[in-house]
Amino acid sequence: MNLTSIPFREKSAWITLGVLLVVFIPYFTFIFRLFAAEQLLAGAVLGAFVAATIFMILLEAVFHIALAIFSRSEPQDERDRAIELKSFRVAYGILAVTAFCAIGAIVVLALPYADLPGVPWLAPVFLSQIFFLCFVLAEVGKYLTQAICYRRGS
Amino acid sequence: MPKPTLHNQIRRLRFENNEMTQQQLADKTGVTRQTIVAIEAAKYSPSLELAFKIAAAFGKRLEEVFQYHSGKPVLRR
């Protein structure tokens, strides 16, 4: 595979996809380990979130600056816009499905025990991470769709 | 029933026009070379505006560059 023949926007999509996976797989692994150990506290989550955000911004900046230096940027044309629109449709679908699944799981698994004190599934910190996971999955779906569309040449 | 398909003569017309490259056609029509590659391979259907620009780049009518096959059988009497 000749890297110079890969369009700029495809490279950008692969970079962002890679950064999302590199940053958020360890992040959510850490979060769910804390939850399993019943140590999911707001301070720990906030610290992990800030660290993940900074790390992601740094990685994105470094790789995209390198991409801009070594690759020729091209203005967005109609096919780029069509691929972007398709990726947003896929991302919205993933977000809707995962969010509804999360809501359903909360209703089925946690709400029957809502009157009991200290139900971990209903802790705001845990719920926030569940919905954040839905958002991250949607973003992964978006950039994966773009990368696949460019790779297929469609 | 076969799916409707859009065919094009872009590759032939490029060679007939002083062996125009895909990049040259892309520059004339204001899109990327990858878009021209995708259109030639019938993997991407251009917008009406872009189709007209491509035809104009070759000095041809639209139907001389793009052909649409509806997939419906043609009845001959």
mmCIF file of N, CA and C in Angstrom, chain A residues 5-7 72 74-75 77-80 82 152-154, chain B residues 23 30-35 38 43-47 50:
data_model
loop_
_atom_site.group_PDB
_atom_site.id
_atom_site.type_symbol
_atom_site.label_atom_id
_atom_site.label_comp_id
_atom_site.label_asym_id
_atom_site.label_seq_id
_atom_site.Cartn_x
_atom_site.Cartn_y
_atom_site.Cartn_z
ATOM 1 N N SER A 5 -0.470 7.580 -1.975
ATOM 2 C CA SER A 5 -1.675 7.560 -2.796
ATOM 3 C C SER A 5 -2.942 7.618 -1.948
ATOM 4 N N ILE A 6 -2.812 7.467 -0.652
ATOM 5 C CA ILE A 6 -3.984 7.519 0.228
ATOM 6 C C ILE A 6 -4.383 8.981 0.407
ATOM 7 N N PRO A 7 -5.673 9.288 0.178
ATOM 8 C CA PRO A 7 -6.085 10.699 0.295
ATOM 9 C C PRO A 7 -5.897 11.235 1.712
ATOM 10 N N ARG A 72 -0.219 16.443 1.212
ATOM 11 C CA ARG A 72 -0.846 17.619 0.607
ATOM 12 C C ARG A 72 -2.328 17.646 0.991
ATOM 13 N N GLU A 74 -6.129 18.694 0.610
ATOM 14 C CA GLU A 74 -6.977 19.006 -0.539
ATOM 15 C C GLU A 74 -8.309 19.567 -0.030
ATOM 16 N N PRO A 75 -8.877 20.516 -0.748
ATOM 17 C CA PRO A 75 -10.191 21.023 -0.326
ATOM 18 C C PRO A 75 -11.230 19.912 -0.412
ATOM 19 N N ASP A 77 -14.314 17.949 -1.456
ATOM 20 C CA ASP A 77 -15.184 17.967 -2.637
ATOM 21 C C ASP A 77 -16.485 17.223 -2.317
ATOM 22 N N GLU A 78 -17.356 17.034 -3.329
ATOM 23 C CA GLU A 78 -18.674 16.481 -3.062
ATOM 24 C C GLU A 78 -18.613 15.052 -2.533
ATOM 25 N N ARG A 79 -17.650 14.273 -2.999
ATOM 26 C CA ARG A 79 -17.535 12.894 -2.514
ATOM 27 C C ARG A 79 -17.112 12.885 -1.048
ATOM 28 N N ASP A 80 -16.209 13.783 -0.672
ATOM 29 C CA ASP A 80 -15.812 13.908 0.738
ATOM 30 C C ASP A 80 -17.024 14.264 1.594
ATOM 31 N N ALA A 82 -20.161 13.638 0.875
ATOM 32 C CA ALA A 82 -21.073 12.496 0.891
ATOM 33 C C ALA A 82 -20.603 11.447 1.902
ATOM 34 N N ARG A 152 -12.657 1.602 0.237
ATOM 35 C CA ARG A 152 -13.395 0.918 -0.826
ATOM 36 C C ARG A 152 -13.393 1.727 -2.115
ATOM 37 N N GLY A 153 -13.047 2.985 -2.010
ATOM 38 C CA GLY A 153 -13.062 3.835 -3.196
ATOM 39 C C GLY A 153 -14.453 4.266 -3.567
ATOM 40 N N SER A 154 -15.394 4.166 -2.608
ATOM 41 C CA SER A 154 -16.779 4.542 -2.915
ATOM 42 C C SER A 154 -17.015 6.012 -2.658
ATOM 43 N N GLN B 23 -5.620 13.234 -12.751
ATOM 44 C CA GLN B 23 -5.357 14.462 -12.003
ATOM 45 C C GLN B 23 -5.725 15.692 -12.822
ATOM 46 N N GLY B 30 -12.600 20.457 -10.601
ATOM 47 C CA GLY B 30 -12.634 20.959 -9.226
ATOM 48 C C GLY B 30 -12.882 19.891 -8.166
ATOM 49 N N VAL B 31 -12.475 18.666 -8.428
ATOM 50 C CA VAL B 31 -12.589 17.601 -7.428
ATOM 51 C C VAL B 31 -11.215 16.954 -7.242
ATOM 52 N N THR B 32 -11.148 15.994 -6.328
ATOM 53 C CA THR B 32 -9.881 15.307 -6.092
ATOM 54 C C THR B 32 -9.692 14.176 -7.107
ATOM 55 N N ARG B 33 -8.450 13.745 -7.259
ATOM 56 C CA ARG B 33 -8.168 12.649 -8.184
ATOM 57 C C ARG B 33 -8.887 11.378 -7.740
ATOM 58 N N GLN B 34 -8.987 11.176 -6.413
ATOM 59 C CA GLN B 34 -9.659 9.984 -5.898
ATOM 60 C C GLN B 34 -11.134 9.963 -6.282
ATOM 61 N N THR B 35 -11.743 11.135 -6.371
ATOM 62 C CA THR B 35 -13.153 11.196 -6.797
ATOM 63 C C THR B 35 -13.268 10.769 -8.256
ATOM 64 N N ALA B 38 -12.948 7.059 -8.379
ATOM 65 C CA ALA B 38 -14.179 6.394 -7.919
ATOM 66 C C ALA B 38 -15.279 6.475 -8.981
ATOM 67 N N LYS B 43 -17.924 3.413 -8.768
ATOM 68 C CA LYS B 43 -18.154 3.207 -7.334
ATOM 69 C C LYS B 43 -18.806 4.430 -6.705
ATOM 70 N N TYR B 44 -18.796 5.537 -7.416
ATOM 71 C CA TYR B 44 -19.416 6.754 -6.912
ATOM 72 C C TYR B 44 -20.159 7.418 -8.055
ATOM 73 N N SER B 45 -21.421 7.814 -7.792
ATOM 74 C CA SER B 45 -22.213 8.516 -8.806
ATOM 75 C C SER B 45 -22.064 10.012 -8.591
ATOM 76 N N PRO B 46 -21.562 10.743 -9.575
ATOM 77 C CA PRO B 46 -21.362 12.182 -9.387
ATOM 78 C C PRO B 46 -22.680 12.926 -9.320
ATOM 79 N N SER B 47 -22.643 14.114 -8.761
ATOM 80 C CA SER B 47 -23.816 14.986 -8.784
ATOM 81 C C SER B 47 -24.041 15.445 -10.215
ATOM 82 N N LEU B 50 -21.461 18.026 -11.287
ATOM 83 C CA LEU B 50 -20.143 17.455 -11.586
ATOM 84 C C LEU B 50 -20.180 16.662 -12.888
#
